[in-house]
Coordinates of C-alpha atoms and ligand atoms in Angstrom, one line a residue:
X15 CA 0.0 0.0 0.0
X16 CA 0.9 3.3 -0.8
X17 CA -0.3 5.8 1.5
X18 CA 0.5 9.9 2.3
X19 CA -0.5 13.2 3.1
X20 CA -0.8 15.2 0.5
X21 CA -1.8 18.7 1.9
X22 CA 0.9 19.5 4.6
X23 CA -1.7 21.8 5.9
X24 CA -4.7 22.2 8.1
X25 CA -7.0 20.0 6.4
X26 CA -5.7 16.7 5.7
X27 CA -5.6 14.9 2.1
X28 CA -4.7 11.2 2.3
X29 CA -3.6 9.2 -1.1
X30 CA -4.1 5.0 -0.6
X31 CA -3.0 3.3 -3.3
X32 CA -2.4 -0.3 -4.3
X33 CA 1.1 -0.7 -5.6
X34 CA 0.3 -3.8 -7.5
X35 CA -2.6 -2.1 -9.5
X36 CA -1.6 1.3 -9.3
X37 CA -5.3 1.9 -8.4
X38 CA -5.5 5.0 -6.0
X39 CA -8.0 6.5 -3.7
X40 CA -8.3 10.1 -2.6
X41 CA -9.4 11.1 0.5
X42 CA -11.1 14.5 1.6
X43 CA -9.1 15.8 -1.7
X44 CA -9.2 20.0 -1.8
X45 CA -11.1 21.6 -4.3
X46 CA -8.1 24.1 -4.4
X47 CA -5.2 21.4 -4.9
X48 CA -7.5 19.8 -8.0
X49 CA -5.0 20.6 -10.4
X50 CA -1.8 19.2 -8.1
X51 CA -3.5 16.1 -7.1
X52 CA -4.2 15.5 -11.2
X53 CA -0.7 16.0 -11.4
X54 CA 0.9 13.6 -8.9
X55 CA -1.6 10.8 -9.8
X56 CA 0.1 11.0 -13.6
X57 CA 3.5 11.4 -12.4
X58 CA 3.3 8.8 -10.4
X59 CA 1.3 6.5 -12.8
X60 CA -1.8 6.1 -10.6
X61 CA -5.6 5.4 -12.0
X62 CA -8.2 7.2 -9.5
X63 CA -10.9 4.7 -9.1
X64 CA -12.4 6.5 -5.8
X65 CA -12.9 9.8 -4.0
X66 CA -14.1 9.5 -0.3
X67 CA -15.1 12.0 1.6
X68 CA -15.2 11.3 5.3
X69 CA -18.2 13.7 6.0
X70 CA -19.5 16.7 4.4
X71 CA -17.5 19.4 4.9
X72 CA -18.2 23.2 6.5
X73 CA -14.5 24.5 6.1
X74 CA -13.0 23.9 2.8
X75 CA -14.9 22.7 -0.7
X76 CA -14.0 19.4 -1.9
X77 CA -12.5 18.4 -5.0
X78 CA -14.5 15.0 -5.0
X79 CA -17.3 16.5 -7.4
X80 CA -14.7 17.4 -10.4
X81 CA -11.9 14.4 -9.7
X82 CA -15.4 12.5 -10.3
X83 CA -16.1 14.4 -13.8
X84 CA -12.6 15.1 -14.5
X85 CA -11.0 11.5 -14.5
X86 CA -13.9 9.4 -13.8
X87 CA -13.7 8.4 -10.2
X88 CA -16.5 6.9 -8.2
X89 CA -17.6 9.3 -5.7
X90 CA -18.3 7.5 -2.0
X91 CA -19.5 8.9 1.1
X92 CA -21.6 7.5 3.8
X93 CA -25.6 6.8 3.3
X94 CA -26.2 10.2 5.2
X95 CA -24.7 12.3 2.9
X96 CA -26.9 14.9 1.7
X97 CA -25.2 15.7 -1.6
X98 CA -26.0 14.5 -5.4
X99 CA -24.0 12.7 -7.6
X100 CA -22.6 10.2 -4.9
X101 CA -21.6 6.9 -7.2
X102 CA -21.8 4.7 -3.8
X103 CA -23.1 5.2 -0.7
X104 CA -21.7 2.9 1.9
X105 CA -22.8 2.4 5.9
X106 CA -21.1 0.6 9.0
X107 CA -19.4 -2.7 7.9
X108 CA -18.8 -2.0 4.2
X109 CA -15.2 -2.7 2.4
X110 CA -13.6 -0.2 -0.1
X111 CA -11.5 -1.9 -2.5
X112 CA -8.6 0.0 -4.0
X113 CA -7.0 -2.0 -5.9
X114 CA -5.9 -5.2 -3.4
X115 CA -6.1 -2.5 -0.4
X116 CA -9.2 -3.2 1.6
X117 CA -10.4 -0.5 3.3
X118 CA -13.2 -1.0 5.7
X119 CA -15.8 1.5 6.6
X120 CA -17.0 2.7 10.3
X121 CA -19.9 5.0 10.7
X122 CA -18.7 7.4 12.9
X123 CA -21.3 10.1 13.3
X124 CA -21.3 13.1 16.1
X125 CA -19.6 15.9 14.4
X126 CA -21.9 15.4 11.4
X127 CA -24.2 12.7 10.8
X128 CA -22.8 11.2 7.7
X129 CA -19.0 11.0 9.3
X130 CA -16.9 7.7 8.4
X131 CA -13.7 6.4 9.6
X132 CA -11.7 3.9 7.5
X133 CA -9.8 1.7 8.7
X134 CA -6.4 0.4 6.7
X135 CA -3.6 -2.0 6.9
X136 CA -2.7 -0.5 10.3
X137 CA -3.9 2.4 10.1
X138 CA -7.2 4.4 10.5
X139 CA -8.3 7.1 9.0
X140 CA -10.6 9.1 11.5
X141 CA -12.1 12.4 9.6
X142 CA -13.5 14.7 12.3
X143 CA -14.6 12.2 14.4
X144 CA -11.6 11.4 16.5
X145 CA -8.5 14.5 16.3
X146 CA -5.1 14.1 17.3
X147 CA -5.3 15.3 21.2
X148 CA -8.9 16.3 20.2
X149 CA -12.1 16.0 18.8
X150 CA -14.3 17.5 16.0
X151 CA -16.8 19.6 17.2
X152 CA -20.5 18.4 17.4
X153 CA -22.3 21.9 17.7
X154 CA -22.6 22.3 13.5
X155 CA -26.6 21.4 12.1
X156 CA -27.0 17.5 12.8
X157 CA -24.4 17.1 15.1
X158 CA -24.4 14.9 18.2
X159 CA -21.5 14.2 20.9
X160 CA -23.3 11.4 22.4
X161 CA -23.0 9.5 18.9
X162 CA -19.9 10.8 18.5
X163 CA -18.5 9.4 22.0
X164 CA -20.3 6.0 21.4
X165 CA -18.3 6.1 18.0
X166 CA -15.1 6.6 19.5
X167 CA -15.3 4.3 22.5
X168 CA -17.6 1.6 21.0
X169 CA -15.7 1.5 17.2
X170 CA -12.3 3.5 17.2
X171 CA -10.9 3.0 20.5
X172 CA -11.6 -1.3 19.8
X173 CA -9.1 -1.3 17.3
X174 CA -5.6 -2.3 18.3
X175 CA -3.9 0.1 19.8
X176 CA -0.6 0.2 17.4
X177 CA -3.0 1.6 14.5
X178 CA -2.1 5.1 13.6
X179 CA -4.8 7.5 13.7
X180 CA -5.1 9.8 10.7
X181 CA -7.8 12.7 11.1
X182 CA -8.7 14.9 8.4
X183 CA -7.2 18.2 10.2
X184 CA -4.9 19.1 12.7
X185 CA -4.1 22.1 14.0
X186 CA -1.0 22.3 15.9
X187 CA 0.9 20.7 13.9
X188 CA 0.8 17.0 15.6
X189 CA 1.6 14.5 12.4
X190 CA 1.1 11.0 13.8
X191 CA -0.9 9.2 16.9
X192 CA -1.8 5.7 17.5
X193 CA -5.1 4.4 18.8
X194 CA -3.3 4.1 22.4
X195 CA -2.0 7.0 22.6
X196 CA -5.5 8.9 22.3
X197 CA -6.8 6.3 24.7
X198 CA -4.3 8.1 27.3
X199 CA -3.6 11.2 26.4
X200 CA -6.5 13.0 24.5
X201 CA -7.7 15.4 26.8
X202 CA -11.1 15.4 25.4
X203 CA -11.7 11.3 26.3
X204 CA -8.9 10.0 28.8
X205 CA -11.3 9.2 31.7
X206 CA -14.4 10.9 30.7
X207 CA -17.7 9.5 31.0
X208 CA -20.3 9.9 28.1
X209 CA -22.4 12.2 30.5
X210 CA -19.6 14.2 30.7
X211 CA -18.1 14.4 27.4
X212 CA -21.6 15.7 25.9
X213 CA -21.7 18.8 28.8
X214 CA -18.1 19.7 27.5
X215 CA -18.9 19.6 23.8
X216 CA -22.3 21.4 24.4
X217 CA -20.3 24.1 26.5
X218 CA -17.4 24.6 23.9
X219 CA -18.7 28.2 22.8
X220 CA -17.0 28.6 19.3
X221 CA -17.8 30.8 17.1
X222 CA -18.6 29.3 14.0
X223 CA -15.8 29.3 10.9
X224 CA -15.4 32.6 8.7
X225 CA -17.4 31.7 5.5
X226 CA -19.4 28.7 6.4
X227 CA -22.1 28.5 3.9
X228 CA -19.9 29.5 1.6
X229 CA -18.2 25.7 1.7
X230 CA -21.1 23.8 3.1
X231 CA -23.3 24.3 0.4
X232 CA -21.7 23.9 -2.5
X233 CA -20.3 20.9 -0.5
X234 CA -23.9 19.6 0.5
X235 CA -25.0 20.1 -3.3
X236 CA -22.1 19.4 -5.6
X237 CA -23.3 23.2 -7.1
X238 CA -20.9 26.1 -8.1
X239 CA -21.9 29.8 -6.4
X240 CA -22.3 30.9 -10.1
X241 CA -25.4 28.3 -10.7
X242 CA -27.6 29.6 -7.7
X243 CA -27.6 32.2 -4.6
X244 CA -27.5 30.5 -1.9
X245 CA -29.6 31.3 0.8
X246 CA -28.0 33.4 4.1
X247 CA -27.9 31.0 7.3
X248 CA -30.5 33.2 9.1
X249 CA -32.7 32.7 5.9
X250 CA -32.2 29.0 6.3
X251 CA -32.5 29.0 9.6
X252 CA -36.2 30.4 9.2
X253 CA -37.3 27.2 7.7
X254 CA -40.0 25.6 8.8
X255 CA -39.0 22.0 9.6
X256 CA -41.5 19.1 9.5
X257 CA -41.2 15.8 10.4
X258 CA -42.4 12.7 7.8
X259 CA -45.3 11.6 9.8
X260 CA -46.9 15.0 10.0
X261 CA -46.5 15.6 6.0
X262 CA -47.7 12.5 6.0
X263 CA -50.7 13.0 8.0
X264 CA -51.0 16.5 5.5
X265 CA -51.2 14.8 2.5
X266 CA -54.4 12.7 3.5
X267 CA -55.8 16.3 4.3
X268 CA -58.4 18.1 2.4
X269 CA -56.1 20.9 2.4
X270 CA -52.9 18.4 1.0
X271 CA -49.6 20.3 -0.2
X272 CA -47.5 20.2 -2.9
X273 CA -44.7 18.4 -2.6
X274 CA -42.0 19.3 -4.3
X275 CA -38.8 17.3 -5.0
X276 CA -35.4 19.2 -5.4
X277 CA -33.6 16.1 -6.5
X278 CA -31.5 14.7 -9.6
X279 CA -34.1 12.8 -11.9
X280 CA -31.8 9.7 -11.0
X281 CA -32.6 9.4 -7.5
X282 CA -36.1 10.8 -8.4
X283 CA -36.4 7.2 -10.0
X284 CA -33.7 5.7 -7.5
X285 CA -33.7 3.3 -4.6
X286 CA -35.1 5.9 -2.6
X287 CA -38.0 6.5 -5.0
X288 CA -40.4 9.2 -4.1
X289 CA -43.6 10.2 -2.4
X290 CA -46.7 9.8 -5.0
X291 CA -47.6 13.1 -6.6
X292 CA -44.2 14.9 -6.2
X293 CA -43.2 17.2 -8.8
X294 CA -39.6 16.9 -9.5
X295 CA -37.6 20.7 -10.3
X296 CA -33.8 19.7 -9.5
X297 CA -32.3 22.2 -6.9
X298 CA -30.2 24.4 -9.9
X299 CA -33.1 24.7 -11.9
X300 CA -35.4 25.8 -9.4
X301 CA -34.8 29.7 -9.8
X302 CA -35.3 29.3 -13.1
X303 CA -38.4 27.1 -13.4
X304 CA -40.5 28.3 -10.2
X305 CA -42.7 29.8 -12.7
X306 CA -44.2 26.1 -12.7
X307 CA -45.6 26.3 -9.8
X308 CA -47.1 29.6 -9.3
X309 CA -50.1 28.9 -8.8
X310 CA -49.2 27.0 -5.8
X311 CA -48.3 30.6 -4.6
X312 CA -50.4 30.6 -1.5
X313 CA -50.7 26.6 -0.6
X314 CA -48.8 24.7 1.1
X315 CA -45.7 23.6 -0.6
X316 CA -43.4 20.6 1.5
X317 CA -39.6 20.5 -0.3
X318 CA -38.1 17.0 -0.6
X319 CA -34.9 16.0 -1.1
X320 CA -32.3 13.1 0.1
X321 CA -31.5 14.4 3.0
X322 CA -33.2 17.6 4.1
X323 CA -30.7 19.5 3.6
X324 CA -30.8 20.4 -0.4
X325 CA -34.4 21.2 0.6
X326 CA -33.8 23.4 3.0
X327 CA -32.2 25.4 0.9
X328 CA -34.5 25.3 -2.2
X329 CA -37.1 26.2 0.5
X330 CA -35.3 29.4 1.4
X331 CA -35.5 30.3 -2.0
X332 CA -39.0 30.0 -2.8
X333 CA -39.7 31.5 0.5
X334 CA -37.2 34.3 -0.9
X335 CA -39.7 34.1 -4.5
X336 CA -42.9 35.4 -2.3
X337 CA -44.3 31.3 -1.8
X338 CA -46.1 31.8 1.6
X339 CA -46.0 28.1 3.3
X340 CA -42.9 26.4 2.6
X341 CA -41.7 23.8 4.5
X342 CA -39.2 21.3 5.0
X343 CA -39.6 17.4 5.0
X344 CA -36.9 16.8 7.9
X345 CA -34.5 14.1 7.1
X346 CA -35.8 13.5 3.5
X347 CA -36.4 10.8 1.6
X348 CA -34.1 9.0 3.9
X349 CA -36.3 9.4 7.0
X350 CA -39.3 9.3 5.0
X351 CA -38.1 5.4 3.8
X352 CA -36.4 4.5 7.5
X353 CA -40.5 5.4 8.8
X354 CA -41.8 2.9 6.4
X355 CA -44.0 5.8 4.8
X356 CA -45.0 4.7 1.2
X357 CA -42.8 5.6 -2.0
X358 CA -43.8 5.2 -5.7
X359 CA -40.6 4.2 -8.2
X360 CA -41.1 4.3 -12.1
X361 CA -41.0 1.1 -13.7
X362 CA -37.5 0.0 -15.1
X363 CA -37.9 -0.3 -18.2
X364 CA -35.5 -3.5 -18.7
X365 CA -34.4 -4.9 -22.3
Ligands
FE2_419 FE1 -15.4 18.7 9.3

């Protein structure tokens, strides 16, 4: 196996590749460095098969969207992932081949919902989950310390304690840890009951990063800035949020909404499928094609996507269009199928 860091910065970019196959893997790859990481898979005569990323990210935007267009890469990120255009999503228990290089996938949520670690040939990659002397913080939309300290005690810390613990930032410098080490010495864990962890992540007090929504939702989209304005965090913060069995309950209603789904036409039709009657605009063409549903102007309109988070912003931006009663299907299609609530697929058409 083949493995570095590629960044030699804040935010961490590991390459895994298989030196038998020369088939690579990028993980948490910067949209920034596109053009270096390009460079050193030729030089050193690697084939991307796979771009990972270990969550979705709120501090940089990641490459994984064009390494995908650009050299044909299979985008993978855990089932939570709000985002488009993920080739494969994977959950706990799942193996990433690169090459002959297994790597095997922990869920690891807490600092966002949709966080994985993977672990290598003695080594484990731990995104934001589990930091060198620290932790990522759980205080963003969707996170939870208590999952994340089950995470870490009930999956990370079981591994041997000679694997190397690779997190996808560090800042102070710290380069390498093991499993055991973090055990003893990471003062966020070393002795500290669940209880107690979740008071000191709830208590931390940070102030959140400089330019947030300007990396989360291109991130939670796969959208460039140029395609669509996206919506100010106190605008998406106004969004009313509703949870499946109350749409549900809606739609049975005299006064039934229109639900509207902000998805790609592929997971329109996908495993997911969608609730019966939806009417399908894809988030970047919404601005241009709310015309459609004018009319709807002053009902009820209910947003779906994957995750509830592409929804919550195409909701903002209706609201922003004068649509009175927007809402948001919390947890999307994902909760919407986990509830058992009923979905309606187009037929394959096979042959
Ligand atoms: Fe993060």
């Amino acid at each position: 196996m083949l493995f570095r860091e590629l960044n030699r910065g804040k935010c961490k970019t590991y390459l895994i590749a298989c030196e038998e196959t020369r088939r690579a893997a990028l993980v948490d790859p910067l949209k920034e460095k596109l053009e270096r990481y390009i460079a050193m898979l030729a030089y050193h005569g690697l084939r991307l098969e796979a771009v990972i990323d270990t969550h979705t990210h709120a501090d940089h935007r990641t490459a994984s969207f064009d390494l995908r267009e650009l050299v044909g890469a299979s985008a993978i990120m855990h089932r939570r992932a709000p985002a488009p255009h993920i080739d494969r999503h994977v959950d706990d228990g799942d193996t990433i081949a690169v090459g002959n290089v297994p790597l095997r996938v922990l869920a690891t949520p807490g600092h966002t919902p949709d966080g994985i670690s993977l672990v290598c040939p003695g080594c484990v990659l731990t995104g934001d989950t589990l930091m060198i002397r620290g932790t990522g913080r759980s205080d963003f939309a969707g996170g939870d310390p208590g999952a994340q300290y089950d995470a870490i005690f009930g999956k990370l810390f079981r591994l041997p304690d000679e694997t190397l613990v690779f997190p996808a930032h560090d800042y102070r410098g710290n380069t390498s840890s093991t499993i055991g080490d973090e055990k003893r010495s990471n003062p966020r864990l070393a002795g500290r009951s669940r209880e107690a962890y979740m008071d000191l992540m709830n208590n931390l007090g940070l102030p959140l990063p400089d330019k947030i929504q300007e990396c989360l939702q291109p991130n939670e989209t796969a959208l460039e800035d140029d395609r669509l304005r996206f919506p100010t965090l106190a605008e998406l913060n106004k969004v009313r949020q509703r949870a499946p069995r109350e749409v549900q309950t809606d739609l049975g209603s005299a006064a039934a909404p229109l639900v509207l789904d902000v998805r790609e036409p592929d997971e329109f039709d996908g495993e997911l499928g969608h609730i019966p009657g939806a009417v399908l605009i894809p988030l970047q063409d919404l601005p241009g094609r709310a015309a459609e549903i004018e009319i709807h102007k002053e009902r009820p309109v209910v947003v779906v996507c994957r995750a509830g988070v592409r929804s919550t912003t195409a909701a903002a931006i209706l609201t922003g269009l004068g649509f009175e009663h927007v809402s948001n299907l919390k947890g999307g299609m994902l909760d919407w199928c986990d509830q058992g609530l009923g979905v309606e697929r187009r037929p394959h058409e096979d042959g």
